[in-house]
PDB file of C-alpha atoms in Angstrom:
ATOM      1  CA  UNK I 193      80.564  87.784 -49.205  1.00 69.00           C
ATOM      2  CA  UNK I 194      80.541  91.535 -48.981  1.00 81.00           C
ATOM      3  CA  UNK I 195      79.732  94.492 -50.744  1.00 90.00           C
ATOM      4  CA  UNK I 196      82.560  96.663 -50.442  1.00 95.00           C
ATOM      5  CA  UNK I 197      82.991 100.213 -51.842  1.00 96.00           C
ATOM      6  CA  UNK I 198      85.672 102.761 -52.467  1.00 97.00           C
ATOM      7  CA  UNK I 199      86.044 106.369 -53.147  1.00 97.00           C
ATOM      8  CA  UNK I 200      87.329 107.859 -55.852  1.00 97.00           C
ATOM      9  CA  UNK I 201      86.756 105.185 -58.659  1.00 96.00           C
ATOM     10  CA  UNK I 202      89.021 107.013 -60.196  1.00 97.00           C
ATOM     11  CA  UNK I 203      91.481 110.198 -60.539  1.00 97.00           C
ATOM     12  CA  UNK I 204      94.004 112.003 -61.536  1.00 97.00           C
ATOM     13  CA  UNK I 205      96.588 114.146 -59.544  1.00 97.00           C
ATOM     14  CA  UNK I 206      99.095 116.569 -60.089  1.00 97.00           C
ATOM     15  CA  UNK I 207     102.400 115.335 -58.814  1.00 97.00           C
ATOM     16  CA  UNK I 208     103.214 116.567 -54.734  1.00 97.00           C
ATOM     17  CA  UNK I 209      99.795 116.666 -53.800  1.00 97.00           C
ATOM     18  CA  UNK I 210      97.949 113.581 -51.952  1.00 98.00           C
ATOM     19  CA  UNK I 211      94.850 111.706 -52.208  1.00 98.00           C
ATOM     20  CA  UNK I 212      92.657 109.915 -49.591  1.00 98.00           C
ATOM     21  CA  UNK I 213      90.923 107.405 -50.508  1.00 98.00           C
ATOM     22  CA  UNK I 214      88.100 105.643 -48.883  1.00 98.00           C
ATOM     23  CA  UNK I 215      86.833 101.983 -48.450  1.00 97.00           C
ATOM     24  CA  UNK I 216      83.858 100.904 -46.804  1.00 97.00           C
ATOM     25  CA  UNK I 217      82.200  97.529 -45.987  1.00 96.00           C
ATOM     26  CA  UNK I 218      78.612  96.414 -45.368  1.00 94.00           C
ATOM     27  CA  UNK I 219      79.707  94.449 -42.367  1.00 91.00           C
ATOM     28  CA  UNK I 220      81.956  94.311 -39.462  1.00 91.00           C
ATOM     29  CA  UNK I 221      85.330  92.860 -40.383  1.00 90.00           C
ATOM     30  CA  UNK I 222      88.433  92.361 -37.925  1.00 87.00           C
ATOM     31  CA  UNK I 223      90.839  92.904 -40.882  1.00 89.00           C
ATOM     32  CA  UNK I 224      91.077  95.315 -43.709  1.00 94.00           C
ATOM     33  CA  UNK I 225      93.914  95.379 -46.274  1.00 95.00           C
ATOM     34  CA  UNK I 226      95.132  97.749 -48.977  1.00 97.00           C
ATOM     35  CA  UNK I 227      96.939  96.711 -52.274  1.00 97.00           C
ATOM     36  CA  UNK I 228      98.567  98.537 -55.551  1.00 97.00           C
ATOM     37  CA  UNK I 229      98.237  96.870 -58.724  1.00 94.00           C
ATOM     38  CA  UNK I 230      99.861  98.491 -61.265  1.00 90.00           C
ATOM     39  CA  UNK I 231      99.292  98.491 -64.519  1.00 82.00           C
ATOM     40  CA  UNK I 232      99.647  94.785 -65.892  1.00 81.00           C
ATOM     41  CA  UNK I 233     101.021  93.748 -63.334  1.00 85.00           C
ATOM     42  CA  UNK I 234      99.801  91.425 -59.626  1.00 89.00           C
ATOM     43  CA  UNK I 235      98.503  92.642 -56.360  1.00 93.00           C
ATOM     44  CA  UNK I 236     100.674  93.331 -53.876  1.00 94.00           C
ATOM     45  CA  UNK I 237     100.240  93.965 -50.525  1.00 94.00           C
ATOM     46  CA  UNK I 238     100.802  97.194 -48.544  1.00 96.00           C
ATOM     47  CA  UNK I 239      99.788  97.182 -45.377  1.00 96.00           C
ATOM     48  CA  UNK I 240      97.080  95.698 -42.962  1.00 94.00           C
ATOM     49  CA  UNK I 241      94.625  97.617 -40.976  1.00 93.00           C
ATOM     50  CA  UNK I 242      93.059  96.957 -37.495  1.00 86.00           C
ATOM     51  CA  UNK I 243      90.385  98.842 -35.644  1.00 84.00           C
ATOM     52  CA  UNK I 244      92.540 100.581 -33.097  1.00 81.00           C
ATOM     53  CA  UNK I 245      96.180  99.635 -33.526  1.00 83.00           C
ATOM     54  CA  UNK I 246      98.510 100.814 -36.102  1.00 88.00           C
ATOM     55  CA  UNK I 247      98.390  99.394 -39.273  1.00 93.00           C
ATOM     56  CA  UNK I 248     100.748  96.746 -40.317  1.00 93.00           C
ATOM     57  CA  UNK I 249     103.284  97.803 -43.595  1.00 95.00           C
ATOM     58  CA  UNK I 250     105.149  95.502 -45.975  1.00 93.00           C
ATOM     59  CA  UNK I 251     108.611  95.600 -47.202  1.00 92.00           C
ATOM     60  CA  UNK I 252     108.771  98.482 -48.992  1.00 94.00           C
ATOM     61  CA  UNK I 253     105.787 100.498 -48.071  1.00 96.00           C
ATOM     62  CA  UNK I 254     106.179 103.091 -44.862  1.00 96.00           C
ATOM     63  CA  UNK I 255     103.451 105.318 -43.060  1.00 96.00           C
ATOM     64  CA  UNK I 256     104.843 108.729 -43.921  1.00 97.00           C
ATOM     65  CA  UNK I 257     103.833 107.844 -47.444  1.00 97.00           C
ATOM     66  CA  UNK I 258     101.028 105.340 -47.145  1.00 97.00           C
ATOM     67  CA  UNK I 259      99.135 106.558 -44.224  1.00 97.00           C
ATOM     68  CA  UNK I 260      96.188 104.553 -43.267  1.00 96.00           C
ATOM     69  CA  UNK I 261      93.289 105.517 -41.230  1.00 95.00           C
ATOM     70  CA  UNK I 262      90.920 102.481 -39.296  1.00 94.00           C
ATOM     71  CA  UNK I 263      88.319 104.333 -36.901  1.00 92.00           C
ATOM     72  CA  UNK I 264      85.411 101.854 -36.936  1.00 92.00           C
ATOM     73  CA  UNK I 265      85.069  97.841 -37.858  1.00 93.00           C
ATOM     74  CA  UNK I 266      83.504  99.084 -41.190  1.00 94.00           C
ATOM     75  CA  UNK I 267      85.822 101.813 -42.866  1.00 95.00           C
ATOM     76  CA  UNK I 268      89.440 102.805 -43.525  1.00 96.00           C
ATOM     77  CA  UNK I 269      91.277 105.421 -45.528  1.00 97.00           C
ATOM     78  CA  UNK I 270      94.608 105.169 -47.702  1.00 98.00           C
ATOM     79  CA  UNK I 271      96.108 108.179 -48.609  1.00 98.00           C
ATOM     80  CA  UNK I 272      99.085 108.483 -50.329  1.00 98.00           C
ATOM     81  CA  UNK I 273     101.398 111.321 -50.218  1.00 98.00           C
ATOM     82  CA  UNK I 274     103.186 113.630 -52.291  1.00 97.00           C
ATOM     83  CA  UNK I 275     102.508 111.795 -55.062  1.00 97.00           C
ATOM     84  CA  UNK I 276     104.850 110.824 -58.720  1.00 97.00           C
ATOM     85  CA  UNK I 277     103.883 109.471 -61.332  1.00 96.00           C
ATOM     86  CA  UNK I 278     105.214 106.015 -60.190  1.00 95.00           C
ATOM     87  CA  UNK I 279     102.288 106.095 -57.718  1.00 96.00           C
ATOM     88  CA  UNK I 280      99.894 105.508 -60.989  1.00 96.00           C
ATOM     89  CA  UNK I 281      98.355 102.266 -59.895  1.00 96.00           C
ATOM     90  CA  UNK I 282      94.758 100.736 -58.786  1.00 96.00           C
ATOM     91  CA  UNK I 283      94.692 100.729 -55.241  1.00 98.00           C
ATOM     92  CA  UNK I 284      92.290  98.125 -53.529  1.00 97.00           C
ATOM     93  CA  UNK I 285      91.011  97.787 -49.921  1.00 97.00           C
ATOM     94  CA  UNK I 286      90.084  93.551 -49.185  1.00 96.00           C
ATOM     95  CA  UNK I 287      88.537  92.390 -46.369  1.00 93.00           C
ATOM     96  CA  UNK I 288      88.960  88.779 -44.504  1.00 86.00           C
ATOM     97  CA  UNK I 289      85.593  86.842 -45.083  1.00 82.00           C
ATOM     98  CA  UNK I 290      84.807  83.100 -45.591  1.00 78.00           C
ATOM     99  CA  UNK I 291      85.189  81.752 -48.920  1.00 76.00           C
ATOM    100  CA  UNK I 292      83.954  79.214 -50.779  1.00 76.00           C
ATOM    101  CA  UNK I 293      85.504  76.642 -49.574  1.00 73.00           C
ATOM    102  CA  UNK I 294      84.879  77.371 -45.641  1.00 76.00           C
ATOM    103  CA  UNK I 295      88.259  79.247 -45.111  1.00 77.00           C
ATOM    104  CA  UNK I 296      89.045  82.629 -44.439  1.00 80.00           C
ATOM    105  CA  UNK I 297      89.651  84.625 -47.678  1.00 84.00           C
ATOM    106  CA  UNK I 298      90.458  87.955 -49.472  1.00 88.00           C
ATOM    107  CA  UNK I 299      87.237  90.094 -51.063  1.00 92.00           C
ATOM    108  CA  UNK I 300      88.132  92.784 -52.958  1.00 95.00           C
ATOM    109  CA  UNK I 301      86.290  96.329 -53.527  1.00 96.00           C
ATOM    110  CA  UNK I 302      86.183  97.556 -57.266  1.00 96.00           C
ATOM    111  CA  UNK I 303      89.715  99.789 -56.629  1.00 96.00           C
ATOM    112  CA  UNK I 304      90.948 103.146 -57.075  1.00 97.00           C
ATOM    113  CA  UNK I 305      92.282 104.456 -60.368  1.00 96.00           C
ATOM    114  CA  UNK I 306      94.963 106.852 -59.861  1.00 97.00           C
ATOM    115  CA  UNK I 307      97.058 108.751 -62.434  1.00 97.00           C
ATOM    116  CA  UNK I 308      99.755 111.058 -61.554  1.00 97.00           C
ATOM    117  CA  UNK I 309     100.938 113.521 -64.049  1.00 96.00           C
TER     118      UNK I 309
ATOM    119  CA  UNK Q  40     108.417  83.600 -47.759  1.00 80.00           C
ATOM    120  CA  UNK Q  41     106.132  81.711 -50.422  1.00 88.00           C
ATOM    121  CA  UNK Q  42     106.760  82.385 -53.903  1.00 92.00           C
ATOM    122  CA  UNK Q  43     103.983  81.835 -56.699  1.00 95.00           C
ATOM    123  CA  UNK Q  44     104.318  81.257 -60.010  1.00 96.00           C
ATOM    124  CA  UNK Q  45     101.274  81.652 -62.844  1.00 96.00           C
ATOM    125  CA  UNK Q  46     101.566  80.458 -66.400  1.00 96.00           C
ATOM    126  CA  UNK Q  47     100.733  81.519 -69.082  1.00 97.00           C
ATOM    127  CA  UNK Q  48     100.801  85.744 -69.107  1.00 95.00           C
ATOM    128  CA  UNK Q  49      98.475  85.555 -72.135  1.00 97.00           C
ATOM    129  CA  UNK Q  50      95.886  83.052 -73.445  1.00 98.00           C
ATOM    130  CA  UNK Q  51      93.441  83.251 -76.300  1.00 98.00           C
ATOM    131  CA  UNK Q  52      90.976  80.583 -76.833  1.00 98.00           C
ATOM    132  CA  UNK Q  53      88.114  80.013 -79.358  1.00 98.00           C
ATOM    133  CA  UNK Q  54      84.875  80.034 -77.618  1.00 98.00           C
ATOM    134  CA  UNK Q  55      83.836  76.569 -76.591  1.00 97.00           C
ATOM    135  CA  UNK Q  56      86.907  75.267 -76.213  1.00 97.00           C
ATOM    136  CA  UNK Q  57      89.029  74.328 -72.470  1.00 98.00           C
ATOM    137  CA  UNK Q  58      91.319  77.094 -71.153  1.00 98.00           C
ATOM    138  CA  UNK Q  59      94.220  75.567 -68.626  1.00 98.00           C
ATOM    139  CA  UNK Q  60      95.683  78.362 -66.096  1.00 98.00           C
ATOM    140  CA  UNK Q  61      98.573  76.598 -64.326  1.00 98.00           C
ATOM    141  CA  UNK Q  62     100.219  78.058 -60.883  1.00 98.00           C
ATOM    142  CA  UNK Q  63     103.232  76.809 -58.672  1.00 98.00           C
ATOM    143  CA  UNK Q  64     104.357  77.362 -55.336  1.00 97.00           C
ATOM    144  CA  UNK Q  65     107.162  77.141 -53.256  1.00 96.00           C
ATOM    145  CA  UNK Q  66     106.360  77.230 -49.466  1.00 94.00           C
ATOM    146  CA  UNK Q  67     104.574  73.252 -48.960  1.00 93.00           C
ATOM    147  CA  UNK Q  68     103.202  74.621 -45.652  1.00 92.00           C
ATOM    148  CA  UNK Q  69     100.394  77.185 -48.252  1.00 94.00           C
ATOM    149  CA  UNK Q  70      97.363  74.621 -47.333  1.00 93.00           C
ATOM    150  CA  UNK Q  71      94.269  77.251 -49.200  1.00 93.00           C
ATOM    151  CA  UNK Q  72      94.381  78.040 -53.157  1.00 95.00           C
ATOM    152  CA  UNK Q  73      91.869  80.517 -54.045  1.00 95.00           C
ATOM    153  CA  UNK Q  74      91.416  81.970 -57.833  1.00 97.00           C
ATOM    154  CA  UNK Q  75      90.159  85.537 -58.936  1.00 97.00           C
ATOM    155  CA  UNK Q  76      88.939  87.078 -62.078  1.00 97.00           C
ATOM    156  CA  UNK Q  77      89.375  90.700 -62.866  1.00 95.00           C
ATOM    157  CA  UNK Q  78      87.265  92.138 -65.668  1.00 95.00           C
ATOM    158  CA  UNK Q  79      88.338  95.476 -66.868  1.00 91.00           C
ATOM    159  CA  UNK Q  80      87.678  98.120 -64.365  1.00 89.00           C
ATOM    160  CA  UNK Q  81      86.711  95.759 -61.992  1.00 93.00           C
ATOM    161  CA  UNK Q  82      88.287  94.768 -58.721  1.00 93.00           C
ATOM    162  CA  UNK Q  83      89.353  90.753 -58.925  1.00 95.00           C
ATOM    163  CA  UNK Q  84      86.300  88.769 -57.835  1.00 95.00           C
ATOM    164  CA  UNK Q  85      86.633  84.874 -56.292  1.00 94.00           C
ATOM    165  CA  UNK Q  86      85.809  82.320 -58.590  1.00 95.00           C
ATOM    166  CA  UNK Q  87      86.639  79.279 -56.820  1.00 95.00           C
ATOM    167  CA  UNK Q  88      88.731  78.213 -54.425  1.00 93.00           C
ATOM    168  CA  UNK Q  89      90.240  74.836 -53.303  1.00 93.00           C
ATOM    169  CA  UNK Q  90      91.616  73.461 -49.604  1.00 91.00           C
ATOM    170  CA  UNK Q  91      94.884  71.467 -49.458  1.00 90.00           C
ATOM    171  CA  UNK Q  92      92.961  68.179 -48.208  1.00 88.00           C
ATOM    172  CA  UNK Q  93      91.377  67.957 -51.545  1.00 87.00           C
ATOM    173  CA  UNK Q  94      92.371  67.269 -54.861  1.00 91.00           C
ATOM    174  CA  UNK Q  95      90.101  68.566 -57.158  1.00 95.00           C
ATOM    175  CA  UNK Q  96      87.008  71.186 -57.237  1.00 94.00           C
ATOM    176  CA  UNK Q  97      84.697  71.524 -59.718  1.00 95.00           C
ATOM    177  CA  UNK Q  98      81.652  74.085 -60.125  1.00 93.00           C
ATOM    178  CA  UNK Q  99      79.730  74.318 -63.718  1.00 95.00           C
ATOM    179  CA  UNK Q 100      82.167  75.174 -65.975  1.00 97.00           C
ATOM    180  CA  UNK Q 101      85.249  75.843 -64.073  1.00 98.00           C
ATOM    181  CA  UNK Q 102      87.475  73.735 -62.081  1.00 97.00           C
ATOM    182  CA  UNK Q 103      90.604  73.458 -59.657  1.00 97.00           C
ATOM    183  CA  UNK Q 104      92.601  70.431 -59.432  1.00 97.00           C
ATOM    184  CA  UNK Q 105      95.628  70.703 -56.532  1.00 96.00           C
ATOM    185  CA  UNK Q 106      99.085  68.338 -56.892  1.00 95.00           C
ATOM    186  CA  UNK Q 107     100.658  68.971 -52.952  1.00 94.00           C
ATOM    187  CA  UNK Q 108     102.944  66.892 -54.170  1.00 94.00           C
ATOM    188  CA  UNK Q 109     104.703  68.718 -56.861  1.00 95.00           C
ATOM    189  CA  UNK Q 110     103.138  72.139 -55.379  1.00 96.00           C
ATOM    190  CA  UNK Q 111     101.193  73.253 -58.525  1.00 96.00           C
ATOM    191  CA  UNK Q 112      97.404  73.936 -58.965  1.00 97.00           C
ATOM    192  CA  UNK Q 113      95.230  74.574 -62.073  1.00 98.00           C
ATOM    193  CA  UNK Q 114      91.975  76.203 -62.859  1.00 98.00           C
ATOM    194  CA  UNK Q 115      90.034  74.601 -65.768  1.00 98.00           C
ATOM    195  CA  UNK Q 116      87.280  76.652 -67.754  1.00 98.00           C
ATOM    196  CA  UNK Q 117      85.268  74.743 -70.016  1.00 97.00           C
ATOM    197  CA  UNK Q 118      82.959  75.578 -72.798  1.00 97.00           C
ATOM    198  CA  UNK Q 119      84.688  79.368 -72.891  1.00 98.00           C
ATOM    199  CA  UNK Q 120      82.348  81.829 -73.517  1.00 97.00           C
ATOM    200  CA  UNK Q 121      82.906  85.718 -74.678  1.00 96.00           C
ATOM    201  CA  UNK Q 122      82.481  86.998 -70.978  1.00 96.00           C
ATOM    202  CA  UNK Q 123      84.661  84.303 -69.541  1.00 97.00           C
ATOM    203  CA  UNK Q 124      87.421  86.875 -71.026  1.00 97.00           C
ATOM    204  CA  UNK Q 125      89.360  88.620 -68.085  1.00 97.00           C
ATOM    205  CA  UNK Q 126      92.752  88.410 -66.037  1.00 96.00           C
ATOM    206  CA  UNK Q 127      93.148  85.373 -64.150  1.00 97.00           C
ATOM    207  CA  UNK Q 128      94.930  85.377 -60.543  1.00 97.00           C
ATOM    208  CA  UNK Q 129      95.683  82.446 -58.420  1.00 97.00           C
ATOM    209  CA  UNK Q 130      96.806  82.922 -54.732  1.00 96.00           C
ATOM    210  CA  UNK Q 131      98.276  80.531 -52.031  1.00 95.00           C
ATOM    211  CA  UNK Q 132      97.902  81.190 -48.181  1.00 93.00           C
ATOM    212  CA  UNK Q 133      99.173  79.546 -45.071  1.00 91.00           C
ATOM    213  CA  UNK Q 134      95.962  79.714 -42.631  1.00 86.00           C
ATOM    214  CA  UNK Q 135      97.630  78.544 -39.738  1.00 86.00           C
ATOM    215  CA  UNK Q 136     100.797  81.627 -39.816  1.00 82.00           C
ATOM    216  CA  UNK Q 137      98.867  84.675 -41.104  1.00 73.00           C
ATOM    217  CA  UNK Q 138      96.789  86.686 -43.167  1.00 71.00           C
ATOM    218  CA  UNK Q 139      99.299  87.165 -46.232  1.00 86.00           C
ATOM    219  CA  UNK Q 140      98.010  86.061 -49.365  1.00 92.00           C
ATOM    220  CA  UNK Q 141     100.806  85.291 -52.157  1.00 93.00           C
ATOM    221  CA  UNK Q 142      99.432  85.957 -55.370  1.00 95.00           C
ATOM    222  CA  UNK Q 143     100.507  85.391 -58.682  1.00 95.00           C
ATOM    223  CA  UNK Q 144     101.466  87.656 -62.277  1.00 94.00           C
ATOM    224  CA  UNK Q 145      98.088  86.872 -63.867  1.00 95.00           C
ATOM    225  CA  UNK Q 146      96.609  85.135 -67.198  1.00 97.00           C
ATOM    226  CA  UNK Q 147      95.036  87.477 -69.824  1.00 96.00           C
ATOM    227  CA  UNK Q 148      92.508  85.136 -71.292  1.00 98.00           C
ATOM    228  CA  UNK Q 149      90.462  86.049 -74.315  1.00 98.00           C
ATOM    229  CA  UNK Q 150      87.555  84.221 -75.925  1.00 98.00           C
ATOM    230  CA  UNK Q 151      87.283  84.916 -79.426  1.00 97.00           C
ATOM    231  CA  UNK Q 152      84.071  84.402 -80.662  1.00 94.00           C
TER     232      UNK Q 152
END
């Protein structure tokens, strides 16, 4: 596994502004990812970040909102942008490492608690 | 795309007794099941996870058994204890089309002591 951190544990935001937050890794990974979870509810996916390219954005998620910052094989950044309260959610960065069971798999870091007023 | 379905939303067990987490799938090409626990404040965590060319997965108290079959997996916890009490996801992933993990609503457990 890895140990993976992220910055702000936690938060709260006045709606229109933005918030970066960080996620870094104690190892090189290819692949980083960033979910929401909000509250209650299952992780889903918004986009996928590689070292050097643009990152990757799921139905529903765009980079004017989401942007997402990759500079090295051990960090990335999430903001998101002029912010509502709908935005209240954990956010998580994951990282691609070998499971258990020999395959490929997601590790999460301990997530971003973000409240919007 | 693959569709995953996690039952039930809420379980409450005494402590020492089995808790059954049940999950479904759609797409018959998912071939990796892994499971996550989330304590409060937490991020989720891996627990165990299970390949699709094996049927069952055991480590100390908790288990996965996988039906390909009828596309459902379960994760078993046995002799519950307090701090077994968190959400529950299970996931299911292709390996050989991407990196998208499908992953289901989640099981509140509790353990009552």
């Amino acid at each position: 596994s890895a140990v993976i951190s992220q910055k702000p544990s936690r938060d709260i935001c006045q709606r229109g502004t933005s918030l970066t937050i960080q996620c870094q890794v104690d190892s090189q990974v290819t692949m980083m990812f960033w979910y929401r979870q909000q509250p209650g509810q299952s992780l889903t996916l918004i986009a996928t970040a590689n070292q050097g390219s643009e990152a990757t954005y799921e139905s529903g998620f765009v980079i004017d909102k989401f942007p997402i910052s990759r500079p090295n094989l051990t960090f990335s950044t999430l903001t998101v942008s002029n912010m509502s309260p709908e935005d209240s959610s954990i956010y998580l960065c994951s990282v691609d490492l070998l499971g258990l069971a020999g395959q490929e798999t997601q590790y999460f870091g301990p997530g971003t608690r973000l409240l919007v007023l | 795309g693959e569709n995953v379905e996690q039952h039930p939303s809420t379980l409450s067990v005494q402590e020492g007794d089995s808790a059954v987490i049940k999950c479904t799938y759609s797409d018959s090409a998912s071939n990796y099941f892994p499971w996550y626990k989330q304590e409060l404040g937490k991020g989720p965590q891996l627990i165990i996870d299970i390949r699709s060319n094996v049927g069952e997965k055991k480590d100390q108290r908790i288990a996965v058994t996988l039906n390909k079959t009828a596309k459902h997996f379960s994760l078993h916890i046995t002799e519950t204890q307090p701090e077994d009490s968190a959400v529950y996801f299970c996931a299911a992933h292709n390996s050989n089309t991407g990196n998208q993990f499908y992953f289901g609503t989640g099981t509140s457990l509790t353990v009552i002591p």
